[in-house]
């Protein structure tokens, strides 16, 4: 059974189902585990790892339209190098500070592979769910897509023998910077009372749309030209189609994908500094999920 | 740097320091990572693993004198066997239910080694800390000590070639039962307004006393005969001294160790169904930490 099938099984067993985080009373809680082999390419600094791991959980809090309160992390590694550990903690603390949350520490564990489990908390009295999208709503995404895809290419390039040392250093620095996304707490709060449905784009835009469609029983008509493709992914892809494909399916960008009634979009934009781009509209379920009129496949990143 | 040194380093970097859980406003939060090689001996069922992993975090909530609200877990394994996964979730849900908390799910991750990261949270407006013990207070422990030490012996016995199959089955069943401890939430609430300091005994009684002594700047005089040694560890140890040593240093029992003013002990006992045993008294720091008048070494389980 792969991870998606296993998650579906758990959804049937457990309440609440499907959303980016669980809600207990007004407390939003979410947990994630990341590890070296699949989540932190060679060249990822521990500072970036701390930022990104905790950021991934904060992104789930953002997707619920909640305020971020705090986060914890369990850090597992073969050995505890003081500098690495402190860099990790600084990254974790900094991403929390960036969104007004508090990093309150965690646990250490000896483990063969560098592994991080993070949990973030937030508050909302009206959680934003994946269900609720209505035909006629606009589909919006925050920020830009493709940053993590670009970062991965840069990490790979830096690791190649033929890359000159100076270029490799620059690539690593840029890749680390791209990896340190800002969790969309502020945008999530702007969407909270106005969007009809939302989730984060951690599995890629295509997969997110399929998940929203299933939860909301709707379809989507997406306009590829409207998708906010990050410059970084355009830079690393030789062809524009490739950049679009990476931005649409690679995922790991931790932007928000939300459905918003057309007359509420201006209010959302006024309430956040982050760009909110309309990329298409919600349609009837029987009209499917399309991009420029063609079927948009349910293809993306299955987290390992 | 070993885990204790790394934790000490983190303590200096992060607030709040040292206690079993962090407190943000009135929210108590704690996270732990456990994995197969060091925490789940061969023969541990996934039901037991789910119970125990989530229970370990709930125990930290108990040590803060807090009500338990909810828990999440990230489950990582080389493959997702549906039966194992459901058994794990049932164990996690059952231990939550046992203490009035809600299990609200978590994350799945592909990983070479079976690894679980759990986070529990609870509420208290007056957290019970490790600091606060006063000379003259009694030292109390909840329940009995040595259950996990006994379980480990039984798991080992079950795995030996010369053990007859029927006996191995019985040993495994008993070991799993011993491993499924009840987090001391109820006792923690009974202690909350009455104890001067508390922590859980996950690293063993000896180490817990050293940690309480450091946080409270006090010493302890322990009476070995008063220590509530579990029958199970007496059964598996040939000599009584060995049972005492296992009960005192093995740890992983997740009982509470608390200091209580002598005149408050009856009230604590009246407020919980769990046994609360007085095993000695708080003394001045310069009188050290002794058992029957001899130094009690800071020896115990360092979690891998």
Tab-separated table of N, CA and C in Angstrom, chain B residues 56-166:
chain	number	residue	atom	x	y	z
B	56	UNK	N	3.803	7.946	25.825
B	56	UNK	CA	5.023	8.606	26.297
B	56	UNK	C	4.843	10.122	26.278
B	57	UNK	N	4.189	10.633	25.240
B	57	UNK	CA	3.957	12.075	25.193
B	57	UNK	C	2.887	12.490	26.202
B	58	UNK	N	1.858	11.675	26.339
B	58	UNK	CA	0.820	11.998	27.327
B	58	UNK	C	1.403	12.007	28.738
B	59	UNK	N	2.408	11.162	28.953
B	59	UNK	CA	3.061	11.120	30.264
B	59	UNK	C	3.740	12.455	30.580
B	60	UNK	N	4.300	13.076	29.564
B	60	UNK	CA	4.910	14.398	29.774
B	60	UNK	C	3.848	15.445	30.119
B	61	UNK	N	2.689	15.306	29.504
B	61	UNK	CA	1.579	16.213	29.834
B	61	UNK	C	1.170	15.988	31.291
B	62	UNK	N	1.114	14.713	31.680
B	62	UNK	CA	0.754	14.366	33.063
B	62	UNK	C	1.748	14.973	34.049
B	63	UNK	N	3.030	14.915	33.687
B	63	UNK	CA	4.070	15.414	34.592
B	63	UNK	C	3.951	16.915	34.822
B	64	UNK	N	3.272	17.615	33.920
B	64	UNK	CA	3.062	19.057	34.086
B	64	UNK	C	1.786	19.346	34.875
B	65	UNK	N	1.115	18.283	35.324
B	65	UNK	CA	-0.120	18.485	36.070
B	65	UNK	C	-1.246	19.014	35.213
B	66	UNK	N	-1.201	18.680	33.913
B	66	UNK	CA	-2.176	19.230	32.970
B	66	UNK	C	-3.236	18.213	32.579
B	67	UNK	N	-4.352	18.725	32.155
B	67	UNK	CA	-5.350	17.876	31.508
B	67	UNK	C	-4.845	17.503	30.127
B	68	UNK	N	-5.141	16.297	29.679
B	68	UNK	CA	-4.724	15.894	28.333
B	68	UNK	C	-5.838	16.217	27.350
B	69	UNK	N	-5.494	16.886	26.269
B	69	UNK	CA	-6.495	17.274	25.284
B	69	UNK	C	-6.478	16.361	24.066
B	70	UNK	N	-5.316	16.248	23.451
B	70	UNK	CA	-5.258	15.500	22.200
B	70	UNK	C	-3.830	15.092	21.892
B	71	UNK	N	-3.697	14.215	20.913
B	71	UNK	CA	-2.361	13.789	20.481
B	71	UNK	C	-2.388	13.506	18.990
B	72	UNK	N	-1.221	13.663	18.385
B	72	UNK	CA	-1.035	13.297	16.979
B	72	UNK	C	0.212	12.425	16.884
B	73	UNK	N	0.328	11.694	15.788
B	73	UNK	CA	1.530	10.883	15.588
B	73	UNK	C	1.922	10.898	14.119
B	74	UNK	N	3.214	10.935	13.859
B	74	UNK	CA	3.720	10.699	12.504
B	74	UNK	C	4.291	9.284	12.509
B	75	UNK	N	3.862	8.496	11.558
B	75	UNK	CA	4.176	7.063	11.500
B	75	UNK	C	5.040	6.825	10.276
B	76	UNK	N	6.248	6.350	10.488
B	76	UNK	CA	7.137	6.108	9.355
B	76	UNK	C	7.555	4.647	9.347
B	77	UNK	N	7.498	4.047	8.180
B	77	UNK	CA	7.849	2.636	8.067
B	77	UNK	C	8.277	2.365	6.636
B	78	UNK	N	9.001	1.245	6.430
B	78	UNK	CA	9.421	0.918	5.059
B	78	UNK	C	8.217	0.668	4.160
B	79	UNK	N	7.157	0.105	4.717
B	79	UNK	CA	5.944	-0.070	3.923
B	79	UNK	C	4.728	0.099	4.836
B	80	UNK	N	3.598	0.417	4.221
B	80	UNK	CA	2.407	0.655	5.017
B	80	UNK	C	1.497	-0.555	4.929
B	81	UNK	N	1.683	-1.461	5.875
B	81	UNK	CA	0.810	-2.619	5.947
B	81	UNK	C	-0.492	-2.180	6.610
B	82	UNK	N	-1.648	-2.390	5.913
B	82	UNK	CA	-2.898	-1.851	6.454
B	82	UNK	C	-3.211	-2.352	7.863
B	83	UNK	N	-2.979	-3.635	8.106
B	83	UNK	CA	-3.303	-4.160	9.442
B	83	UNK	C	-2.428	-3.528	10.516
B	84	UNK	N	-1.141	-3.389	10.205
B	84	UNK	CA	-0.223	-2.800	11.180
B	84	UNK	C	-0.577	-1.343	11.448
B	85	UNK	N	-0.908	-0.655	10.359
B	85	UNK	CA	-1.233	0.760	10.477
B	85	UNK	C	-2.492	0.950	11.320
B	86	UNK	N	-3.506	0.140	11.047
B	86	UNK	CA	-4.740	0.266	11.817
B	86	UNK	C	-4.527	-0.131	13.264
B	87	UNK	N	-3.706	-1.157	13.486
B	87	UNK	CA	-3.430	-1.562	14.868
B	87	UNK	C	-2.744	-0.426	15.612
B	88	UNK	N	-1.804	0.217	14.932
B	88	UNK	CA	-1.106	1.348	15.539
B	88	UNK	C	-2.100	2.449	15.925
B	89	UNK	N	-2.981	2.775	14.976
B	89	UNK	CA	-3.953	3.845	15.220
B	89	UNK	C	-4.900	3.468	16.359
B	90	UNK	N	-5.262	2.192	16.416
B	90	UNK	CA	-6.146	1.758	17.511
B	90	UNK	C	-5.440	1.893	18.859
B	91	UNK	N	-4.173	1.518	18.891
B	91	UNK	CA	-3.413	1.658	20.136
B	91	UNK	C	-3.312	3.120	20.543
B	92	UNK	N	-3.016	3.968	19.548
B	92	UNK	CA	-2.888	5.401	19.819
B	92	UNK	C	-4.220	5.977	20.299
B	93	UNK	N	-5.312	5.565	19.647
B	93	UNK	CA	-6.631	6.067	20.034
B	93	UNK	C	-7.016	5.577	21.423
B	94	UNK	N	-6.704	4.305	21.701
B	94	UNK	CA	-7.122	3.725	22.980
B	94	UNK	C	-6.415	4.381	24.159
B	95	UNK	N	-5.122	4.680	24.004
B	95	UNK	CA	-4.431	5.301	25.141
B	95	UNK	C	-4.950	6.723	25.343
B	96	UNK	N	-5.298	7.395	24.248
B	96	UNK	CA	-5.895	8.729	24.386
B	96	UNK	C	-7.221	8.638	25.127
B	97	UNK	N	-8.044	7.702	24.678
B	97	UNK	CA	-9.366	7.547	25.289
B	97	UNK	C	-9.234	7.252	26.787
B	98	UNK	N	-8.224	6.446	27.115
B	98	UNK	CA	-7.997	6.045	28.515
B	98	UNK	C	-7.796	7.255	29.427
B	99	UNK	N	-7.279	8.360	28.875
B	99	UNK	CA	-6.998	9.536	29.704
B	99	UNK	C	-7.849	10.739	29.288
B	100	UNK	N	-8.920	10.478	28.533
B	100	UNK	CA	-9.838	11.559	28.188
B	100	UNK	C	-9.341	12.495	27.102
B	101	UNK	N	-8.356	12.053	26.322
B	101	UNK	CA	-7.851	12.887	25.236
B	101	UNK	C	-8.376	12.355	23.900
B	102	UNK	N	-8.117	13.118	22.856
B	102	UNK	CA	-8.592	12.726	21.538
B	102	UNK	C	-7.384	12.446	20.646
B	103	UNK	N	-7.400	11.342	19.939
B	103	UNK	CA	-6.329	11.096	18.963
B	103	UNK	C	-6.790	11.668	17.638
B	104	UNK	N	-6.033	12.635	17.131
B	104	UNK	CA	-6.521	13.344	15.947
B	104	UNK	C	-5.644	13.107	14.725
B	105	UNK	N	-4.978	11.948	14.694
B	105	UNK	CA	-4.314	11.552	13.469
B	105	UNK	C	-2.912	12.080	13.322
B	106	UNK	N	-2.438	12.118	12.085
B	106	UNK	CA	-1.064	12.532	11.915
B	106	UNK	C	-0.565	12.444	10.502
B	107	UNK	N	0.647	11.965	10.348
B	107	UNK	CA	1.312	11.962	9.059
B	107	UNK	C	1.889	10.568	8.818
B	108	UNK	N	2.098	10.255	7.543
B	108	UNK	CA	2.765	9.007	7.175
B	108	UNK	C	4.016	9.349	6.395
B	109	UNK	N	5.039	8.531	6.577
B	109	UNK	CA	6.306	8.827	5.929
B	109	UNK	C	6.985	7.490	5.614
B	110	UNK	N	7.527	7.381	4.408
B	110	UNK	CA	8.286	6.175	4.080
B	110	UNK	C	9.664	6.278	4.717
B	111	UNK	N	10.084	5.249	5.415
B	111	UNK	CA	11.335	5.338	6.169
B	111	UNK	C	11.898	3.934	6.318
B	112	UNK	N	13.224	3.830	6.301
B	112	UNK	CA	13.823	2.495	6.401
B	112	UNK	C	13.501	1.798	7.717
B	113	UNK	N	13.471	2.592	8.773
B	113	UNK	CA	13.233	2.016	10.094
B	113	UNK	C	11.874	2.481	10.611
B	114	UNK	N	11.136	1.576	11.238
B	114	UNK	CA	9.865	1.965	11.848
B	114	UNK	C	10.138	3.036	12.903
B	115	UNK	N	9.578	4.212	12.692
B	115	UNK	CA	9.846	5.379	13.532
B	115	UNK	C	8.531	6.101	13.795
B	116	UNK	N	8.358	6.553	15.012
B	116	UNK	CA	7.124	7.245	15.360
B	116	UNK	C	7.448	8.533	16.083
B	117	UNK	N	6.860	9.614	15.642
B	117	UNK	CA	6.991	10.874	16.367
B	117	UNK	C	5.607	11.255	16.861
B	118	UNK	N	5.512	11.490	18.149
B	118	UNK	CA	4.215	11.791	18.732
B	118	UNK	C	4.254	13.161	19.393
B	119	UNK	N	3.149	13.833	19.354
B	119	UNK	CA	3.014	15.109	20.045
B	119	UNK	C	1.707	15.073	20.817
B	120	UNK	N	1.774	15.471	22.069
B	120	UNK	CA	0.546	15.525	22.868
B	120	UNK	C	0.404	16.921	23.417
B	121	UNK	N	-0.810	17.302	23.651
B	121	UNK	CA	-0.994	18.601	24.284
B	121	UNK	C	-2.110	18.560	25.297
B	122	UNK	N	-2.036	19.529	26.189
B	122	UNK	CA	-2.998	19.581	27.284
B	122	UNK	C	-3.117	21.000	27.784
B	123	UNK	N	-3.877	21.153	28.817
B	123	UNK	CA	-4.164	22.480	29.371
B	123	UNK	C	-3.858	22.538	30.842
B	124	UNK	N	-3.292	23.618	31.253
B	124	UNK	CA	-3.177	23.885	32.681
B	124	UNK	C	-2.961	25.376	32.878
B	125	UNK	N	-3.538	25.928	33.927
B	125	UNK	CA	-3.223	27.333	34.208
B	125	UNK	C	-2.152	27.433	35.286
B	126	UNK	N	-1.676	26.273	35.775
B	126	UNK	CA	-0.656	26.290	36.812
B	126	UNK	C	0.252	25.078	36.633
B	127	UNK	N	1.169	25.142	35.648
B	127	UNK	CA	1.981	23.952	35.361
B	127	UNK	C	2.864	23.545	36.538
B	128	UNK	N	2.983	22.245	36.685
B	128	UNK	CA	3.831	21.657	37.714
B	128	UNK	C	5.232	21.539	37.109
B	129	UNK	N	6.227	22.124	37.756
B	129	UNK	CA	7.570	22.145	37.179
B	129	UNK	C	8.522	21.210	37.943
B	130	UNK	N	9.735	21.138	37.441
B	130	UNK	CA	10.743	20.324	38.129
B	130	UNK	C	11.369	21.102	39.287
B	131	UNK	N	11.239	22.391	39.214
B	131	UNK	CA	11.790	23.219	40.294
B	131	UNK	C	10.693	23.457	41.323
B	132	UNK	N	11.088	23.606	42.577
B	132	UNK	CA	10.087	23.918	43.601
B	132	UNK	C	10.124	22.998	44.805
B	133	UNK	N	10.862	21.866	44.698
B	133	UNK	CA	10.936	20.933	45.835
B	133	UNK	C	11.600	21.628	47.026
B	134	UNK	N	11.073	21.410	48.214
B	134	UNK	CA	11.579	22.042	49.435
B	134	UNK	C	12.028	20.984	50.436
B	135	UNK	N	13.175	21.190	51.076
B	135	UNK	CA	13.575	20.252	52.124
B	135	UNK	C	12.417	20.035	53.095
B	136	UNK	N	12.198	18.777	53.442
B	136	UNK	CA	11.069	18.440	54.311
B	136	UNK	C	9.920	17.816	53.532
B	137	UNK	N	9.802	18.167	52.218
B	137	UNK	CA	8.756	17.527	51.407
B	137	UNK	C	9.002	16.018	51.333
B	138	UNK	N	7.946	15.296	51.097
B	138	UNK	CA	8.084	13.863	50.839
B	138	UNK	C	8.328	13.656	49.335
B	139	UNK	N	9.046	12.600	48.991
B	139	UNK	CA	9.217	12.220	47.575
B	139	UNK	C	8.251	11.082	47.302
B	140	UNK	N	7.429	11.242	46.314
B	140	UNK	CA	6.420	10.220	46.022
B	140	UNK	C	6.568	9.696	44.590
B	141	UNK	N	6.213	8.451	44.398
B	141	UNK	CA	6.089	7.937	43.029
B	141	UNK	C	4.704	7.326	42.866
B	142	UNK	N	4.179	7.446	41.664
B	142	UNK	CA	2.889	6.826	41.361
B	142	UNK	C	3.130	5.380	40.924
B	143	UNK	N	2.124	4.550	41.061
B	143	UNK	CA	2.164	3.181	40.537
B	143	UNK	C	3.355	2.380	41.018
B	144	UNK	N	3.904	1.593	40.100
B	144	UNK	CA	5.044	0.729	40.445
B	144	UNK	C	6.159	0.936	39.420
B	145	UNK	N	7.364	0.574	39.810
B	145	UNK	CA	8.515	0.739	38.922
B	145	UNK	C	9.073	-0.620	38.501
B	146	UNK	N	9.563	-0.679	37.295
B	146	UNK	CA	10.194	-1.915	36.823
B	146	UNK	C	9.390	-2.661	35.764
B	147	UNK	N	8.226	-2.123	35.424
B	147	UNK	CA	7.392	-2.810	34.422
B	147	UNK	C	8.121	-2.941	33.079
B	148	UNK	N	8.717	-1.864	32.634
B	148	UNK	CA	9.348	-1.912	31.316
B	148	UNK	C	10.610	-2.770	31.337
B	149	UNK	N	11.324	-2.730	32.459
B	149	UNK	CA	12.502	-3.601	32.581
B	149	UNK	C	12.068	-5.059	32.486
B	150	UNK	N	10.979	-5.374	33.172
B	150	UNK	CA	10.470	-6.752	33.119
B	150	UNK	C	10.034	-7.096	31.697
B	151	UNK	N	9.367	-6.154	31.044
B	151	UNK	CA	8.902	-6.397	29.678
B	151	UNK	C	10.082	-6.705	28.759
B	152	UNK	N	11.156	-5.959	28.914
B	152	UNK	CA	12.308	-6.176	28.047
B	152	UNK	C	12.874	-7.582	28.226
B	153	UNK	N	12.968	-8.021	29.473
B	153	UNK	CA	13.442	-9.380	29.736
B	153	UNK	C	12.518	-10.401	29.072
B	154	UNK	N	11.217	-10.165	29.166
B	154	UNK	CA	10.251	-11.098	28.566
B	154	UNK	C	10.347	-11.094	27.040
B	155	UNK	N	10.525	-9.913	26.450
B	155	UNK	CA	10.702	-9.859	24.991
B	155	UNK	C	11.942	-10.656	24.589
B	156	UNK	N	13.020	-10.481	25.355
B	156	UNK	CA	14.261	-11.210	25.038
B	156	UNK	C	14.064	-12.715	25.181
B	157	UNK	N	13.395	-13.096	26.271
B	157	UNK	CA	13.153	-14.518	26.513
B	157	UNK	C	12.345	-15.127	25.364
B	158	UNK	N	11.316	-14.396	24.929
B	158	UNK	CA	10.456	-14.893	23.845
B	158	UNK	C	11.253	-15.097	22.558
B	159	UNK	N	12.308	-14.313	22.396
B	159	UNK	CA	13.079	-14.394	21.158
B	159	UNK	C	14.180	-15.440	21.176
B	160	UNK	N	14.390	-16.060	22.324
B	160	UNK	CA	15.475	-17.060	22.399
B	160	UNK	C	15.035	-18.393	21.800
B	161	UNK	N	15.961	-19.016	21.082
B	161	UNK	CA	15.657	-20.270	20.386
B	161	UNK	C	15.161	-21.364	21.331
B	162	UNK	N	15.746	-21.409	22.543
B	162	UNK	CA	15.412	-22.516	23.435
B	162	UNK	C	14.089	-22.341	24.184
B	163	UNK	N	13.439	-21.191	24.010
B	163	UNK	CA	12.158	-20.987	24.693
B	163	UNK	C	11.055	-21.726	23.938
B	164	UNK	N	10.308	-22.619	24.634
B	164	UNK	CA	9.209	-23.328	23.959
B	164	UNK	C	8.180	-22.337	23.415
B	165	UNK	N	7.597	-22.665	22.278
B	165	UNK	CA	6.707	-21.737	21.576
B	165	UNK	C	5.587	-21.201	22.466
B	166	UNK	N	4.990	-22.081	23.248
B	166	UNK	CA	3.852	-21.663	24.068
B	166	UNK	C	4.299	-20.651	25.124
